[in-house]
Coordinates of C-alpha atoms in Angstrom, one line a residue:
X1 CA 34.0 17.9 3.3
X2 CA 32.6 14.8 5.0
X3 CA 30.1 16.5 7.3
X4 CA 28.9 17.8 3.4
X5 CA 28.5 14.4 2.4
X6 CA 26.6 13.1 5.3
X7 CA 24.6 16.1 5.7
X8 CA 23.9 16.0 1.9
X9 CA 23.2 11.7 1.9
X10 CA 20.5 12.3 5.3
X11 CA 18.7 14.8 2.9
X12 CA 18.6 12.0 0.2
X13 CA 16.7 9.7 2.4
X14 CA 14.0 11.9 2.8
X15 CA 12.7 12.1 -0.8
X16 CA 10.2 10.1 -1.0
X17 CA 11.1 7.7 -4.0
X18 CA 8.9 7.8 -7.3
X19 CA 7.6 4.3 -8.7
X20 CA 5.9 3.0 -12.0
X21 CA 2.1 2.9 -10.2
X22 CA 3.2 5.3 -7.9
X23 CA 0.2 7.3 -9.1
X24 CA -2.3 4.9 -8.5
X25 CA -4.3 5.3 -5.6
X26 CA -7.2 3.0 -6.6
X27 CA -9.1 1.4 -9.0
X28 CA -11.5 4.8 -9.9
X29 CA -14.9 3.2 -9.4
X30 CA -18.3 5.0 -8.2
X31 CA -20.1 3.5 -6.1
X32 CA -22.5 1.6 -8.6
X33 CA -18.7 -0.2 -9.5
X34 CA -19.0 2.2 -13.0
X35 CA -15.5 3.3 -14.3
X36 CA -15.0 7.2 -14.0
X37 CA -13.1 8.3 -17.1
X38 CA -10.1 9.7 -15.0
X39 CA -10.1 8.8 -11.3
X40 CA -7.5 7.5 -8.7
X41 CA -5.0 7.4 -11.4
X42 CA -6.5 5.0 -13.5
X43 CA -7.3 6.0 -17.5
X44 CA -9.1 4.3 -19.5
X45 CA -9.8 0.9 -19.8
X46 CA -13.3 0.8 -18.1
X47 CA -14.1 -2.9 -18.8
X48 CA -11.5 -4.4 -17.5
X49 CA -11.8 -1.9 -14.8
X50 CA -15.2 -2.5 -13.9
X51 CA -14.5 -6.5 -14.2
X52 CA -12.0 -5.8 -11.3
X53 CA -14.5 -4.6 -9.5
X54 CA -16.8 -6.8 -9.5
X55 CA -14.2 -8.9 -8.1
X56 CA -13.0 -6.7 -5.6
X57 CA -16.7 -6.9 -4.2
X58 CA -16.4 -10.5 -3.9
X59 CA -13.5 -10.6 -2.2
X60 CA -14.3 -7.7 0.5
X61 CA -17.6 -10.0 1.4
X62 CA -15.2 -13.0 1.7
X63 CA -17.4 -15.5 1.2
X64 CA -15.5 -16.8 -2.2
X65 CA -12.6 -18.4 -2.2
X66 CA -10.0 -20.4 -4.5
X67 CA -10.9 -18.0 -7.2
X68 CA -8.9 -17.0 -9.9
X69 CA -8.5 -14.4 -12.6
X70 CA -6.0 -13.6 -15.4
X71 CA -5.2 -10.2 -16.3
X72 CA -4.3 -10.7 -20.3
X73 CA -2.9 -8.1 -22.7
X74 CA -0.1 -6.9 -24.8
X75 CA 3.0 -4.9 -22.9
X76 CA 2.0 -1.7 -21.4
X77 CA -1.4 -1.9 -21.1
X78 CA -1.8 -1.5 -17.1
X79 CA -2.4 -5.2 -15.8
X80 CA -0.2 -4.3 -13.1
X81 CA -1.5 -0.6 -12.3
X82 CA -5.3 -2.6 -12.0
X83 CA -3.4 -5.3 -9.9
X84 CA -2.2 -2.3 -7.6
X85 CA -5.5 -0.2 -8.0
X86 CA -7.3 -3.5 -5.9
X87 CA -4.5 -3.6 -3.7
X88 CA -4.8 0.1 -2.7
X89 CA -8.7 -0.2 -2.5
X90 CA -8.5 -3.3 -0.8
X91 CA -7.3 -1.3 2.2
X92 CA -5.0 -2.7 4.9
X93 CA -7.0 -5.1 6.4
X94 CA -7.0 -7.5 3.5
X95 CA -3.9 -9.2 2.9
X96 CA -2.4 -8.6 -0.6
X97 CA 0.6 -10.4 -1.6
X98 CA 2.6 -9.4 -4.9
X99 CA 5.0 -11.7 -6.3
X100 CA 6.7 -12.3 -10.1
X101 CA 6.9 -15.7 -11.6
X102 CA 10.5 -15.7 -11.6
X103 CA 11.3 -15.1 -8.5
X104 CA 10.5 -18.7 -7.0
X105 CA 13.2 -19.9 -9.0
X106 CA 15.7 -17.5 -6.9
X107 CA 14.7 -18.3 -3.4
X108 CA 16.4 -21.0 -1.6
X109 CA 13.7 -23.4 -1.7
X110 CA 11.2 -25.4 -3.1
X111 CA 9.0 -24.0 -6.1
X112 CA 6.2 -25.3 -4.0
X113 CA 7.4 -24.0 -0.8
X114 CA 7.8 -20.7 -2.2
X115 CA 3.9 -20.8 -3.5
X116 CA 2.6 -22.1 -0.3
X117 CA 4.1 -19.3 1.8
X118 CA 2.7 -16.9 -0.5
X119 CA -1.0 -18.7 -0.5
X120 CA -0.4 -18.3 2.8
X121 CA 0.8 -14.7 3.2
X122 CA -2.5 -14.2 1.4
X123 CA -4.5 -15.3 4.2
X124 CA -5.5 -12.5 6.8
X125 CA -6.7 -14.5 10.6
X126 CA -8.8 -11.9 12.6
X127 CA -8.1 -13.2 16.6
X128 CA -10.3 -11.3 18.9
X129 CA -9.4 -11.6 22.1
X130 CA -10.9 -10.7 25.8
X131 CA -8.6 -8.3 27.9
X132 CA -8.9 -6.6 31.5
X133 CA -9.0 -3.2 31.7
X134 CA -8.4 -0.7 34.1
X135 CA -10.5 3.1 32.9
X136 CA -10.8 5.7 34.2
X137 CA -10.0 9.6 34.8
X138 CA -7.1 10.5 37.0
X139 CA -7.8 12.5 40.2
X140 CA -4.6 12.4 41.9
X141 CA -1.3 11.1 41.6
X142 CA 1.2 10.9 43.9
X143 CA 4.9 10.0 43.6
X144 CA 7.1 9.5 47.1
X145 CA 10.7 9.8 45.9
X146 CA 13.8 8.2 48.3
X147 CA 15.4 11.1 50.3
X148 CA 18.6 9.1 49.3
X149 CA 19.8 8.5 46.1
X150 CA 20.0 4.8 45.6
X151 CA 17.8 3.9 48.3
X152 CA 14.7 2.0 48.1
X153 CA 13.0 2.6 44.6
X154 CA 9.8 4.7 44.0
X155 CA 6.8 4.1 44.8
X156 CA 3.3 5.5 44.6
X157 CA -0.3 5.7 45.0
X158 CA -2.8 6.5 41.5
X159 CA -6.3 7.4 42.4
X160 CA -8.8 6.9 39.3
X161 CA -12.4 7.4 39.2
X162 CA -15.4 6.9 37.0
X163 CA -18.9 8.5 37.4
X164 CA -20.1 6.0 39.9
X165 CA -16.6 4.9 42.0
X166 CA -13.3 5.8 42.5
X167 CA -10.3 4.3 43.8
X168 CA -6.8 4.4 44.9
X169 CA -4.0 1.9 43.8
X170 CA -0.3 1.6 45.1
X171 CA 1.8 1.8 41.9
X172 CA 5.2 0.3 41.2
X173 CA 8.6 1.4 40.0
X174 CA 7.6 -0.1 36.8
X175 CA 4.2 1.9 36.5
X176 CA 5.3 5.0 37.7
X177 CA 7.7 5.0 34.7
X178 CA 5.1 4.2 32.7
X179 CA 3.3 7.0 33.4
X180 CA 6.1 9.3 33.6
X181 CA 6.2 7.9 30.0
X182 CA 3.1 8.6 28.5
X183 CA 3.1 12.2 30.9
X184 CA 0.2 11.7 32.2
X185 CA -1.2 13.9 35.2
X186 CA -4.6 14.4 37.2
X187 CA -7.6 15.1 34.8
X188 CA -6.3 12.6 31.6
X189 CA -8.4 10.1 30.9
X190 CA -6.3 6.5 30.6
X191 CA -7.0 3.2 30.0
X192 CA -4.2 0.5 31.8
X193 CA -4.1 -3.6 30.4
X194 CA -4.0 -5.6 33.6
X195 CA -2.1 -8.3 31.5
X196 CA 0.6 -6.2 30.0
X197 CA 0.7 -3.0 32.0
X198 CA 0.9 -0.9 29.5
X199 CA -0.8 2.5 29.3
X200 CA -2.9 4.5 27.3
X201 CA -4.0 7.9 27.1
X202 CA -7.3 8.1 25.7
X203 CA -7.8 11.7 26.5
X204 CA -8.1 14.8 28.6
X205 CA -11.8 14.9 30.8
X206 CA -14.8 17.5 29.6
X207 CA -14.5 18.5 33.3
X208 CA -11.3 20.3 32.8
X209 CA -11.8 22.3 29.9
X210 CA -12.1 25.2 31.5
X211 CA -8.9 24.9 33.0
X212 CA -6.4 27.8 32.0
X213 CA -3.4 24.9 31.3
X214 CA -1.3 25.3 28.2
X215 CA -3.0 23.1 25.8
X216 CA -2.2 22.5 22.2
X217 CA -4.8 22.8 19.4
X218 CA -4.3 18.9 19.4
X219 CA -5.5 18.0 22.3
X220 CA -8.8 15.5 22.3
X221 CA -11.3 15.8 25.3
X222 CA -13.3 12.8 26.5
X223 CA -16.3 12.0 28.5
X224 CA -15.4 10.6 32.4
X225 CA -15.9 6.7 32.0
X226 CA -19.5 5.3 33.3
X227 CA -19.8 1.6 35.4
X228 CA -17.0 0.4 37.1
X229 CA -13.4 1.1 36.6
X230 CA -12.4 -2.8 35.9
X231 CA -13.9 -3.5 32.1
X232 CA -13.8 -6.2 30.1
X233 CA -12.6 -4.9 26.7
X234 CA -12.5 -6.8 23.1
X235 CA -9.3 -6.5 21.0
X236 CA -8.6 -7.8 18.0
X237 CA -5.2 -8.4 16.0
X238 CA -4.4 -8.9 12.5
X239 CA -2.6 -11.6 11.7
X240 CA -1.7 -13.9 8.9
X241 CA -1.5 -17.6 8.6
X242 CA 2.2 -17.5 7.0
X243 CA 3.0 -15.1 10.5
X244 CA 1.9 -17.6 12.7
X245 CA 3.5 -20.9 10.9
X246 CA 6.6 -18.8 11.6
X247 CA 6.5 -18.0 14.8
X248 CA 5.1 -21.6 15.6
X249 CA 8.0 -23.3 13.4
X250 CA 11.0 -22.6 15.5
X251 CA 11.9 -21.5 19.1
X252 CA 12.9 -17.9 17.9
X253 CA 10.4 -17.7 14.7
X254 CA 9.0 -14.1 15.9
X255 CA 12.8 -13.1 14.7
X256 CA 12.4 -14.5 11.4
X257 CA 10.2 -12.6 10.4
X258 CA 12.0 -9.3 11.1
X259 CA 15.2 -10.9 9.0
X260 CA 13.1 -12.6 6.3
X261 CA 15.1 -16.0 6.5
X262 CA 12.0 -18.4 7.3
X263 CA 13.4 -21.1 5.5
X264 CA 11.0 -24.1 4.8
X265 CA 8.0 -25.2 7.1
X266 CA 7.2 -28.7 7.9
X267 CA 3.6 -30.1 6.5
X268 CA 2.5 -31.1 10.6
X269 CA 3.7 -27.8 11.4
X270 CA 1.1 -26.6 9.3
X271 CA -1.7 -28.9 9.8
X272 CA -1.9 -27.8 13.4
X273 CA -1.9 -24.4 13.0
X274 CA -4.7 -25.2 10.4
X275 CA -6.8 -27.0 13.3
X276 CA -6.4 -24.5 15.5
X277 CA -7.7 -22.1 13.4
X278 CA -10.7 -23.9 12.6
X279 CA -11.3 -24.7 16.7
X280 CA -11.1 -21.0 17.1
X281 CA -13.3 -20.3 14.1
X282 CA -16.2 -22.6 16.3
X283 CA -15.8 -21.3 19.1
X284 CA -16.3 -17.7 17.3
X285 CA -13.1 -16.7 18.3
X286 CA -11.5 -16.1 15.1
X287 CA -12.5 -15.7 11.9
X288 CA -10.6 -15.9 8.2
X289 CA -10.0 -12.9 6.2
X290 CA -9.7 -14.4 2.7
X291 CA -6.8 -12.2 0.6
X292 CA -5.3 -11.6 -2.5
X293 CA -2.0 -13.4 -4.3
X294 CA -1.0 -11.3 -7.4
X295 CA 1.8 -13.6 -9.5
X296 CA 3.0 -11.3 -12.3
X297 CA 4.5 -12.6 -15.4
X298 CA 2.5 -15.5 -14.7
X299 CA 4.4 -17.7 -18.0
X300 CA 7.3 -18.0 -15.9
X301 CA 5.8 -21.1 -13.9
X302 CA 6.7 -24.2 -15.0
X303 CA 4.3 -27.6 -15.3
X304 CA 4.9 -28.4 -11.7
X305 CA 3.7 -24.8 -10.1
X306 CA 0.8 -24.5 -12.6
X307 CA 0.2 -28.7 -11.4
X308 CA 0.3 -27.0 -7.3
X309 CA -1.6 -23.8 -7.9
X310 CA -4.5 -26.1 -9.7
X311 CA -4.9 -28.2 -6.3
X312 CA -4.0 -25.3 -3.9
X313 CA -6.9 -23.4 -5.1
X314 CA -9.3 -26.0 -4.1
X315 CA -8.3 -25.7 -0.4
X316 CA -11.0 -23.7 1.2
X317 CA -8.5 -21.6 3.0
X318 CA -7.5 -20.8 -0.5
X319 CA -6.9 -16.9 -0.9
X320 CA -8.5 -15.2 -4.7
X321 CA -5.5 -15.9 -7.4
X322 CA -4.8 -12.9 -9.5
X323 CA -2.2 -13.6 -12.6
X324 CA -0.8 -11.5 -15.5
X325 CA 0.7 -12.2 -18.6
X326 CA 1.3 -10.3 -21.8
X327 CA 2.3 -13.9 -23.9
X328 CA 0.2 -14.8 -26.9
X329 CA 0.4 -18.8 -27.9
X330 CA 3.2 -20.1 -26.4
X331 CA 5.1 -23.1 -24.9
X332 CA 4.4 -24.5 -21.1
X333 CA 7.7 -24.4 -19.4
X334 CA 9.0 -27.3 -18.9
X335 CA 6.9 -29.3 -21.7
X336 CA 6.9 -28.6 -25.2
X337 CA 3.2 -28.5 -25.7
X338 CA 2.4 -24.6 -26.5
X339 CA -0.9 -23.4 -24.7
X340 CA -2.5 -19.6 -25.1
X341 CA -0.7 -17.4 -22.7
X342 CA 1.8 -20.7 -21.9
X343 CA -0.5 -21.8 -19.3
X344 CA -2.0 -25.0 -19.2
X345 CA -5.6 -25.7 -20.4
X346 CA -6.7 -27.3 -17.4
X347 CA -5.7 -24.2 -14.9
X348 CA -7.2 -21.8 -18.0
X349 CA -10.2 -23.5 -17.4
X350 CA -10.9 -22.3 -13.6
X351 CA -9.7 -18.9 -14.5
X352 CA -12.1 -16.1 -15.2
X353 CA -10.3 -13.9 -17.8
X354 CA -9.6 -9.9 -17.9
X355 CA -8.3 -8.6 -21.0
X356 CA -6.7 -5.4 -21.5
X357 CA -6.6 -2.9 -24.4
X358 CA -4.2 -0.8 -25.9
X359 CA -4.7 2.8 -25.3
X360 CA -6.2 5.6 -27.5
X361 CA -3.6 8.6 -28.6
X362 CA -5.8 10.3 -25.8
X363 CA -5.2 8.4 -23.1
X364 CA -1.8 8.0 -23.8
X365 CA -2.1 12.0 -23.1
X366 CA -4.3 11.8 -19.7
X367 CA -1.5 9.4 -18.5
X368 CA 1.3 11.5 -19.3
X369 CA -0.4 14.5 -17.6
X370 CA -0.4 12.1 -14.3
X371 CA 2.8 11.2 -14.7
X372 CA 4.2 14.6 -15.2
X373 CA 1.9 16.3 -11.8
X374 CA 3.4 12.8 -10.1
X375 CA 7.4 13.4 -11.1
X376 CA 6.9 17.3 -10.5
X377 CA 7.8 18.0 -14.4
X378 CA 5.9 21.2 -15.7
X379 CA 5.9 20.6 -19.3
X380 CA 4.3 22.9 -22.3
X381 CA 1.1 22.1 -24.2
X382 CA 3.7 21.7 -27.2
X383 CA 6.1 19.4 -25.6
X384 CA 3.1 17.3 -24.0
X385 CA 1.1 16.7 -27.9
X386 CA 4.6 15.6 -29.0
X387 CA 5.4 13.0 -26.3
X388 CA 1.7 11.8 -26.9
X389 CA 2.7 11.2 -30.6
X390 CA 6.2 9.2 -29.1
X391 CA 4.0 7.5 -27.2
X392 CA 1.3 6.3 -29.8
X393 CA 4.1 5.5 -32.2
X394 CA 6.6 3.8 -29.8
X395 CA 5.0 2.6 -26.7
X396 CA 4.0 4.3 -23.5
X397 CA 7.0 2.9 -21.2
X398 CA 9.3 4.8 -23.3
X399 CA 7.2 8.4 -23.5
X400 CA 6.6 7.5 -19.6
X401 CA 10.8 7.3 -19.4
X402 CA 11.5 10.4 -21.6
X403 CA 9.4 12.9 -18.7
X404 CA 12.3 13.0 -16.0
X405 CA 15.2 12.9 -18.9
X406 CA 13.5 15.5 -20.6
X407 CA 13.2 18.1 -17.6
X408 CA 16.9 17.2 -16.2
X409 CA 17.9 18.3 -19.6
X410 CA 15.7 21.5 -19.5
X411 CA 17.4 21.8 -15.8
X412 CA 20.6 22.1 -17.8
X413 CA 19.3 25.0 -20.2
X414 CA 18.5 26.4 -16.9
X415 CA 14.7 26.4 -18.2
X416 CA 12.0 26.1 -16.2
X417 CA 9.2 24.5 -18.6
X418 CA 10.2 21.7 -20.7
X419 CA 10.0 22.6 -24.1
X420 CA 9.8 20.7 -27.6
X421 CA 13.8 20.9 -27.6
X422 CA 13.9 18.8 -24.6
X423 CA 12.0 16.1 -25.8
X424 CA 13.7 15.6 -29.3
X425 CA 16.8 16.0 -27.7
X426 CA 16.3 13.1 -25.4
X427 CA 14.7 11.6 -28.3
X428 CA 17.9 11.8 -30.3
X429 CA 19.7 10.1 -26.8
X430 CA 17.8 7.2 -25.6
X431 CA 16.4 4.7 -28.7
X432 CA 13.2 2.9 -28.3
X433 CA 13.1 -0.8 -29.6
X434 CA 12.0 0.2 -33.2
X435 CA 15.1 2.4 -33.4
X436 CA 17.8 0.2 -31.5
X437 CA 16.2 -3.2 -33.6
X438 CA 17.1 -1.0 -37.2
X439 CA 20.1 -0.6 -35.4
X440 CA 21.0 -3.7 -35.1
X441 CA 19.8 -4.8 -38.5
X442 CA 22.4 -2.1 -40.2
X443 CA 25.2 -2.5 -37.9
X444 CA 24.7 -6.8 -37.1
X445 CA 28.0 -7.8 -39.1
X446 CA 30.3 -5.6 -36.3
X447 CA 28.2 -7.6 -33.5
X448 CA 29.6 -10.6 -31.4
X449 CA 27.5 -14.4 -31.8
X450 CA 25.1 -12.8 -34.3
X451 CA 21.9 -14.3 -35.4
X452 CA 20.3 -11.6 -37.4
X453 CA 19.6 -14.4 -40.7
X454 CA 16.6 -15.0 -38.8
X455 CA 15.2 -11.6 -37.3
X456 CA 13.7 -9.6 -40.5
X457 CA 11.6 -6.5 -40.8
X458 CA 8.4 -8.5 -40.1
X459 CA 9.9 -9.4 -36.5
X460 CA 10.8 -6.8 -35.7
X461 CA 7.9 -5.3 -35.5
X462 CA 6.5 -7.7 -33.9
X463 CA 9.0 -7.5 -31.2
X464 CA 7.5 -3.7 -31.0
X465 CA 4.1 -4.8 -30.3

């Protein structure tokens, strides 16, 4: 019965999980930055679509920075799914940084803190770097073992050649695991780091492809290396400037970033690495990939953060700023001035502002057919008008919830298309915030602490929208 269980639970963690903007694979631009009507997962909304991309362009030619932009609309409108679609066409090269308004509050340390490492997180440093390189083809290698077990260890000789030289080199016990490792015989083509010693296989050589060896379909052949077998070779790494105030801010800060628990980083600490940078920026060894910081339910700052973000984005090391918030006119937290979208006038002020729209009936309809080919639900033309007309009425997030309820519960019919009957009866199961506000209304009496006097008909509706 346990072998069931585990066997059952190892199965599980394949599945790969389904998300809200799981869909999303970009922003659906041509190349002209023009909205296509249904690309890449996105649907509708084309001008706040095509405003993203006309940011997007400014931030891959990273010449901007401290920029902001507000993503404004009602709930359910896709501010986040545009927020993803620039992450996801962004590529991984560009730092992009998600984080919610709330969650500074959680963390165990300063609001500030929290925002700085996430400015920072936001900034992508490209190091490029000169390393010694040993390529070549393999001609020969050869491998003297110890007669005696436990005697002296292995050792070796490697002979490598390119079109114009070739040499021999006495290998190690170290090496000749390494290249036991990597299973690399005469005719590869390998590249060895002088500084590291480690080893890669760049290939098998044109000159034996017309050996009759067991190769695979996979197997990539390469020209012989030209010049000398000792190159000079330019790498470059990835980093960003919150990875490398880590590592610098403690003795063992390359661990911290594997548990997460960085904990707070001094100002100097900072400063230095900042200097650095900028030496290494002269000397044209590095240069600064500008990112992006998406903060989510933006309202949730309070007068202090907004007061931080407003000097942070005049740092020139400042990554682009994108916000959302779905609140109309409301109070600052933490003052108890009001302010459209609770954000203060003065931040407003640098921000360039996106607003969404609510969707059409047929929109609503193009989304649902995405979501249904992304959760694997076949569902009939009938089923799908109705969940459209859910959707228009209610709001999306609940006809977007009702897909998976609605096919487990054709799964228990044992059907195989979900069918009109599904939907109404998971209609009749889960409420939407219409329904369960009338609830309340009727039933408020029965209800602990009870403050209905003030919620009427009018609010409630306005809670809908």
């Amino acid at each position: 019965m346990t072998e069931l269980k585990l066997s059952e639970s190892r199965d599980l963690t394949r599945i790969e999980r389904i998300g809200a903007h799981s869909h999303i694979r970009g922003l659906g631009l041509d190349s002209s930055l023009e909205p296509r009507d249904v690309s890449e997962g996105m649907v509708g909304q084309a001008q706040a679509r095509k405003a993203a991309g006309v940011i997007l362009q400014m931030i891959k030619d990273g010449k901007i920075a401290g920029r902001a932009i507000l993503l404004a609309g009602q709930p359910g409108t896709g501010k986040t799914a545009i927020a993803m679609g620039m992450a996801k066409s962004l590529g991984l090269e560009t730092p992009f940084s998600m984080l919610s308004g709330s969650e500074i509050f959680s963390l165990e340390m300063s609001k500030t803190e929290a925002l700085m490492q996430a400015f920072r997180k936001s900034i992508g440093v490209r190091i490029k770097e000169e390393t010694e390189i040993i390529e070549g083809e393999v001609v020969e290698i050869q491998i003297d073992r110890p007669a005696v077990s436990g005697a002296a260890s292995k050792t070796g000789k490697l002979t490598l050649k390119t079109t114009d030289m070739e040499t021999v080199y006495d290998l190690g016990a170290k090496m000749i695991e390494a290249l036991g490792k990597e299973k690399v015989q005469s005719g590869d083509v390998i590249a060895i780091d002088k500084a590291s010693g480690k080893i890669t296989k760049l290939g098998r050589s044109f000159s034996r492809s017309r050996d009759y060896d067991a190769m695979g379909p996979q197997t990539k052949f390469v020209q012989c290396p030209d010049g000398e077998l000792q190159k000079r070779k330019e790498v470059v790494h990835s980093v960003t400037l919150h990875e490398i105030d880590v590592i610098n801010s403690r003795t063992q800060g390359f661990l911290a970033l594997f548990t997460g628990d960085t904990g707070e980083i001094r100002a100097e600490v900072r400063e230095q690495i900042d200097t650095k940078v900028a030496e290494w920026r002269e000397e044209g060894k590095a240069e600064i990939v500008p990112g992006v910081l998406f903060i989510d339910e933006v309202h949730m700052l309070d007068i202090e953060c907004f007061s931080f973000l407003n000097r942070a984005l005049e740092n020139e090391m400042a990554p682009i700023l994108v916000v959302a918030t779905n609140r109309g006119i409301t109070s600052i937290r933490g003052t108890d001035y009001k302010s459209p979208h609770g954000i203060p006038i003065d931040l407003l002020d640098r921000l360039l502002i996106i607003t969404t729209q609510p969707y059409s009936e047929d929109e609503i309809r193009k989304i649902l057919d995405i979501r249904c080919q992304e959760e694997d639900v076949e569902m009939s033309e009938d089923a799908k008008q109705l969940l459209t007309k859910i959707g228009h009425e209610t709001s999306l997030r609940y006809a977007i919830h009702l897909i998976t309820a609605s096919a487990l519960n054709c799964q228990k019919r044992k059907g195989m298309v979900v069918e009109v009957q599904d939907i109404t009866r998971v209609y009749s199961l889960f409420l939407d915030v219409r329904r369960s506000t009338q609830y309340l209304m009727e039933y408020q009496k029965e209800y602990m602490f009870n403050e209905a006097s003030i919620v009427d008909g009018a609010d409630a509706d306005a809670m809908h929208d």
